Amino acid sequence: MALGVIPKFYDLINLPRFIYLGIVGIIAIYGLINLNISLKNIVLRNWPAILLLFAIIITSITSNNSWQFNLTGSYQRNNGLIAYLGLTLLLIYISASSNDFLEKIMKHSAIAITIFAIYCTLQLLNLDFLPWNNPYNRIIGTVGNPNFSAALLGMLATSLIFISQKINKYFKYTLGAFIILLSILTNSLQGPLTAILGVMVYFSMINYRDWE
């Protein structure tokens, strides 16, 4: 999609993400059509994501930056409208899916989190099999920077709380604690802070549900 609009766009970081989110967005649209869910229910379930996407669209239209920048973001770090549109469609499709489908997503997420934690552990032990050109802390995961890795580890640790109760709780909590330790060992505050904020959000949701 990005190459179709900007043929010379060869960003090795953003391009795979654009392709993936573009494909996922199209699949999500097809899935939502087949699920036959009313527009009202979609909006009620996903209004924060839809509101964010609407704000990004308005910003893109009124921005003084080039339309290419607004559509694709800038090199490596900044997401553009394509990425946010794909993510929003994916979120809407997941929220509208059956419980069985959600269970599958959670189980596969647990597998992906475990693999990422194992790779970070190899980096911690100086056993990384990839020749990174990295002058920073060696725990960079697959994102190339210890700050990004710490933030991702913090989010992954928090996400384990939300994962299905069918997965062994001792495994989840042990893995979560180990991931938080890895994030601390990156020497970046982003990981622990992200984990703390995520846990606070989780317990706020629990308290809100109990209050209702």
mmCIF file of C-alpha atoms in Angstrom:
data_model
loop_
_atom_site.group_PDB
_atom_site.id
_atom_site.type_symbol
_atom_site.label_atom_id
_atom_site.label_comp_id
_atom_site.label_asym_id
_atom_site.label_seq_id
_atom_site.Cartn_x
_atom_site.Cartn_y
_atom_site.Cartn_z
ATOM 1 C CA MET A 1 0.000 0.000 0.000
ATOM 2 C CA ALA A 2 2.760 2.422 0.985
ATOM 3 C CA LEU A 3 4.819 1.551 -2.120
ATOM 4 C CA GLY A 4 1.735 1.942 -4.276
ATOM 5 C CA VAL A 5 1.301 5.518 -3.076
ATOM 6 C CA ILE A 6 4.982 6.412 -2.667
ATOM 7 C CA PRO A 7 7.098 4.152 -4.935
ATOM 8 C CA LYS A 8 10.396 5.282 -3.391
ATOM 9 C CA PHE A 9 9.317 4.587 0.188
ATOM 10 C CA TYR A 10 11.849 1.963 1.324
ATOM 11 C CA ASP A 11 11.698 2.306 5.101
ATOM 12 C CA LEU A 12 12.604 -1.164 6.368
ATOM 13 C CA ILE A 13 10.999 -0.425 9.751
ATOM 14 C CA ASN A 14 7.660 1.044 8.677
ATOM 15 C CA LEU A 15 7.100 -0.694 5.339
ATOM 16 C CA PRO A 16 6.473 -4.211 6.767
ATOM 17 C CA ARG A 17 4.136 -2.697 9.330
ATOM 18 C CA PHE A 18 2.186 -0.839 6.644
ATOM 19 C CA ILE A 19 1.838 -3.968 4.541
ATOM 20 C CA TYR A 20 0.720 -6.033 7.539
ATOM 21 C CA LEU A 21 -1.772 -3.472 8.835
ATOM 22 C CA GLY A 22 -3.100 -2.836 5.336
ATOM 23 C CA ILE A 23 -3.810 -6.539 4.834
ATOM 24 C CA VAL A 24 -5.221 -6.917 8.358
ATOM 25 C CA GLY A 25 -7.439 -3.857 7.865
ATOM 26 C CA ILE A 26 -8.919 -5.293 4.665
ATOM 27 C CA ILE A 27 -9.517 -8.673 6.351
ATOM 28 C CA ALA A 28 -11.135 -6.895 9.326
ATOM 29 C CA ILE A 29 -13.534 -5.012 7.044
ATOM 30 C CA TYR A 30 -14.515 -8.288 5.344
ATOM 31 C CA GLY A 31 -14.968 -9.961 8.734
ATOM 32 C CA LEU A 32 -17.137 -7.144 10.088
ATOM 33 C CA ILE A 33 -19.379 -7.342 7.035
ATOM 34 C CA ASN A 34 -19.846 -11.086 7.574
ATOM 35 C CA LEU A 35 -20.524 -10.619 11.296
ATOM 36 C CA ASN A 36 -23.447 -8.354 10.367
ATOM 37 C CA ILE A 37 -23.132 -6.130 13.465
ATOM 38 C CA SER A 38 -24.961 -2.827 13.578
ATOM 39 C CA LEU A 39 -23.016 0.405 13.292
ATOM 40 C CA LYS A 40 -24.475 1.514 16.638
ATOM 41 C CA ASN A 41 -23.000 -1.467 18.485
ATOM 42 C CA ILE A 42 -19.630 -0.958 16.814
ATOM 43 C CA VAL A 43 -19.521 2.674 17.931
ATOM 44 C CA LEU A 44 -20.657 1.895 21.489
ATOM 45 C CA ARG A 45 -18.036 -0.811 21.924
ATOM 46 C CA ASN A 46 -15.137 1.051 20.346
ATOM 47 C CA TRP A 47 -15.834 4.751 20.734
ATOM 48 C CA PRO A 48 -12.414 5.592 22.296
ATOM 49 C CA ALA A 49 -10.542 4.069 19.326
ATOM 50 C CA ILE A 50 -12.948 5.616 16.821
ATOM 51 C CA LEU A 51 -12.614 9.020 18.504
ATOM 52 C CA LEU A 52 -8.813 8.747 18.360
ATOM 53 C CA LEU A 53 -8.936 7.803 14.680
ATOM 54 C CA PHE A 54 -11.287 10.711 13.965
ATOM 55 C CA ALA A 55 -8.884 13.113 15.712
ATOM 56 C CA ILE A 56 -5.968 11.736 13.664
ATOM 57 C CA ILE A 57 -7.940 12.171 10.428
ATOM 58 C CA ILE A 58 -8.745 15.796 11.321
ATOM 59 C CA THR A 59 -5.104 16.404 12.236
ATOM 60 C CA SER A 60 -3.957 14.875 8.943
ATOM 61 C CA ILE A 61 -6.318 17.091 6.946
ATOM 62 C CA THR A 62 -5.395 20.304 8.746
ATOM 63 C CA SER A 63 -1.676 19.606 9.167
ATOM 64 C CA ASN A 64 0.908 21.667 7.317
ATOM 65 C CA ASN A 65 2.982 18.537 6.694
ATOM 66 C CA SER A 66 2.950 16.828 3.305
ATOM 67 C CA TRP A 67 0.204 14.325 2.578
ATOM 68 C CA GLN A 68 2.853 11.603 2.294
ATOM 69 C CA PHE A 69 4.024 12.348 5.840
ATOM 70 C CA ASN A 70 0.461 12.342 7.189
ATOM 71 C CA LEU A 71 -0.345 9.102 5.418
ATOM 72 C CA THR A 72 2.757 7.097 6.266
ATOM 73 C CA GLY A 73 4.441 8.962 9.132
ATOM 74 C CA SER A 74 8.152 9.710 9.186
ATOM 75 C CA TYR A 75 11.135 7.406 8.984
ATOM 76 C CA GLN A 76 11.051 4.540 11.513
ATOM 77 C CA ARG A 77 9.302 6.073 14.510
ATOM 78 C CA ASN A 78 6.168 8.028 13.661
ATOM 79 C CA ASN A 79 3.023 6.221 12.548
ATOM 80 C CA GLY A 80 0.790 7.676 9.881
ATOM 81 C CA LEU A 81 -2.897 7.442 9.086
ATOM 82 C CA ILE A 82 -2.482 4.031 7.398
ATOM 83 C CA ALA A 83 -1.171 2.423 10.585
ATOM 84 C CA TYR A 84 -3.848 3.916 12.848
ATOM 85 C CA LEU A 85 -6.640 3.009 10.436
ATOM 86 C CA GLY A 86 -5.461 -0.601 10.262
ATOM 87 C CA LEU A 87 -5.100 -0.853 14.033
ATOM 88 C CA THR A 88 -8.569 0.605 14.624
ATOM 89 C CA LEU A 89 -10.195 -1.812 12.185
ATOM 90 C CA LEU A 90 -8.354 -4.704 13.833
ATOM 91 C CA LEU A 91 -9.521 -3.592 17.288
ATOM 92 C CA ILE A 92 -13.126 -3.271 16.130
ATOM 93 C CA TYR A 93 -13.071 -6.705 14.518
ATOM 94 C CA ILE A 94 -11.582 -8.356 17.619
ATOM 95 C CA SER A 95 -14.122 -6.701 19.929
ATOM 96 C CA ALA A 96 -16.960 -7.930 17.719
ATOM 97 C CA SER A 97 -15.664 -11.504 17.416
ATOM 98 C CA SER A 98 -16.819 -14.597 19.284
ATOM 99 C CA ASN A 99 -15.366 -15.714 22.602
ATOM 100 C CA ASP A 100 -13.717 -18.700 20.920
ATOM 101 C CA PHE A 101 -11.852 -16.388 18.546
ATOM 102 C CA LEU A 102 -10.774 -14.182 21.447
ATOM 103 C CA GLU A 103 -9.490 -17.239 23.297
ATOM 104 C CA LYS A 104 -7.343 -18.153 20.302
ATOM 105 C CA ILE A 105 -5.923 -14.623 20.119
ATOM 106 C CA MET A 106 -5.070 -14.708 23.823
ATOM 107 C CA LYS A 107 -3.341 -18.080 23.594
ATOM 108 C CA HIS A 108 -1.301 -17.015 20.579
ATOM 109 C CA SER A 109 -0.458 -13.762 22.354
ATOM 110 C CA ALA A 110 0.883 -15.754 25.299
ATOM 111 C CA ILE A 111 3.081 -17.756 22.922
ATOM 112 C CA ALA A 112 4.392 -14.598 21.234
ATOM 113 C CA ILE A 113 5.117 -12.967 24.606
ATOM 114 C CA THR A 114 7.013 -16.064 25.749
ATOM 115 C CA ILE A 115 9.137 -16.107 22.577
ATOM 116 C CA PHE A 116 9.961 -12.412 22.953
ATOM 117 C CA ALA A 117 10.936 -12.930 26.609
ATOM 118 C CA ILE A 118 13.191 -15.862 25.654
ATOM 119 C CA TYR A 119 14.951 -13.779 23.011
ATOM 120 C CA CYS A 120 15.484 -10.904 25.465
ATOM 121 C CA THR A 121 16.909 -13.442 27.927
ATOM 122 C CA LEU A 122 19.391 -14.622 25.297
ATOM 123 C CA GLN A 123 20.451 -11.013 24.838
ATOM 124 C CA LEU A 124 20.844 -10.606 28.592
ATOM 125 C CA LEU A 125 23.147 -13.654 28.645
ATOM 126 C CA ASN A 126 25.159 -12.403 25.645
ATOM 127 C CA LEU A 127 23.852 -15.283 23.541
ATOM 128 C CA ASP A 128 22.138 -13.193 20.859
ATOM 129 C CA PHE A 129 22.502 -14.939 17.493
ATOM 130 C CA LEU A 130 21.772 -11.769 15.459
ATOM 131 C CA PRO A 131 24.608 -9.294 14.702
ATOM 132 C CA TRP A 132 22.965 -6.090 15.953
ATOM 133 C CA ASN A 133 24.902 -2.838 15.618
ATOM 134 C CA ASN A 134 23.920 -1.745 19.103
ATOM 135 C CA PRO A 135 25.890 0.693 21.301
ATOM 136 C CA TYR A 136 23.194 0.650 24.003
ATOM 137 C CA ASN A 137 22.045 -1.794 26.669
ATOM 138 C CA ARG A 138 22.039 -5.266 25.091
ATOM 139 C CA ILE A 139 18.382 -6.033 25.927
ATOM 140 C CA ILE A 140 16.819 -4.512 22.831
ATOM 141 C CA GLY A 141 14.472 -7.346 21.837
ATOM 142 C CA THR A 142 13.544 -7.041 18.174
ATOM 143 C CA VAL A 143 12.915 -3.288 18.290
ATOM 144 C CA GLY A 144 16.547 -2.146 18.195
ATOM 145 C CA ASN A 145 16.550 0.165 21.204
ATOM 146 C CA PRO A 146 16.500 -0.515 24.981
ATOM 147 C CA ASN A 147 13.938 2.237 25.608
ATOM 148 C CA PHE A 148 11.531 0.738 23.081
ATOM 149 C CA SER A 149 12.264 -2.745 24.387
ATOM 150 C CA ALA A 150 11.579 -1.694 27.980
ATOM 151 C CA ALA A 151 8.251 -0.101 27.036
ATOM 152 C CA LEU A 152 7.227 -3.173 25.035
ATOM 153 C CA LEU A 153 8.225 -5.507 27.877
ATOM 154 C CA GLY A 154 6.144 -3.432 30.284
ATOM 155 C CA MET A 155 3.101 -3.645 28.004
ATOM 156 C CA LEU A 156 3.575 -7.377 27.500
ATOM 157 C CA ALA A 157 3.811 -7.978 31.245
ATOM 158 C CA THR A 158 0.569 -6.062 31.772
ATOM 159 C CA SER A 159 -1.201 -7.825 28.911
ATOM 160 C CA LEU A 160 -0.638 -11.165 30.648
ATOM 161 C CA ILE A 161 -3.134 -10.064 33.306
ATOM 162 C CA PHE A 162 -5.864 -9.770 30.687
ATOM 163 C CA ILE A 163 -5.097 -13.081 28.989
ATOM 164 C CA SER A 164 -7.593 -15.919 29.345
ATOM 165 C CA GLN A 165 -8.094 -17.599 32.705
ATOM 166 C CA LYS A 166 -7.738 -20.939 30.908
ATOM 167 C CA ILE A 167 -3.977 -20.366 30.785
ATOM 168 C CA ASN A 168 -2.227 -21.493 33.988
ATOM 169 C CA LYS A 169 -2.162 -18.525 36.347
ATOM 170 C CA TYR A 170 1.170 -19.505 37.903
ATOM 171 C CA PHE A 171 2.742 -19.548 34.445
ATOM 172 C CA LYS A 172 1.240 -16.148 33.639
ATOM 173 C CA TYR A 173 2.325 -14.457 36.855
ATOM 174 C CA THR A 174 5.799 -16.010 36.830
ATOM 175 C CA LEU A 175 6.329 -14.971 33.220
ATOM 176 C CA GLY A 176 4.948 -11.504 33.959
ATOM 177 C CA ALA A 177 7.291 -11.003 36.919
ATOM 178 C CA PHE A 178 10.269 -12.188 34.845
ATOM 179 C CA ILE A 179 9.352 -9.823 31.992
ATOM 180 C CA ILE A 180 9.160 -6.908 34.423
ATOM 181 C CA LEU A 181 12.630 -7.903 35.677
ATOM 182 C CA LEU A 182 13.900 -7.864 32.088
ATOM 183 C CA SER A 183 12.417 -4.400 31.586
ATOM 184 C CA ILE A 184 14.193 -3.158 34.733
ATOM 185 C CA LEU A 185 17.488 -4.623 33.486
ATOM 186 C CA THR A 186 17.246 -2.484 30.335
ATOM 187 C CA ASN A 187 18.035 0.470 32.656
ATOM 188 C CA SER A 188 15.050 2.337 31.234
ATOM 189 C CA LEU A 189 12.183 3.650 33.341
ATOM 190 C CA GLN A 190 9.660 3.179 30.540
ATOM 191 C CA GLY A 191 9.194 -0.531 31.246
ATOM 192 C CA PRO A 192 8.406 -0.451 34.986
ATOM 193 C CA LEU A 193 6.271 2.690 34.596
ATOM 194 C CA THR A 194 4.292 1.105 31.753
ATOM 195 C CA ALA A 195 3.722 -2.043 33.819
ATOM 196 C CA ILE A 196 2.595 -0.041 36.867
ATOM 197 C CA LEU A 197 0.170 2.061 34.807
ATOM 198 C CA GLY A 198 -1.182 -1.068 33.122
ATOM 199 C CA VAL A 199 -1.825 -2.785 36.458
ATOM 200 C CA MET A 200 -3.561 0.375 37.722
ATOM 201 C CA VAL A 201 -5.822 0.387 34.656
ATOM 202 C CA TYR A 202 -6.622 -3.307 35.200
ATOM 203 C CA PHE A 203 -7.634 -2.867 38.842
ATOM 204 C CA SER A 204 -9.593 0.282 37.970
ATOM 205 C CA MET A 205 -11.574 -1.776 35.466
ATOM 206 C CA ILE A 206 -12.175 -4.501 38.065
ATOM 207 C CA ASN A 207 -13.347 -1.982 40.656
ATOM 208 C CA TYR A 208 -15.617 -0.287 38.107
ATOM 209 C CA ARG A 209 -17.176 -3.625 37.172
ATOM 210 C CA ASP A 210 -17.742 -4.531 40.825
ATOM 211 C CA TRP A 211 -19.221 -1.103 41.505
ATOM 212 C CA GLU A 212 -21.732 -1.540 38.686
#
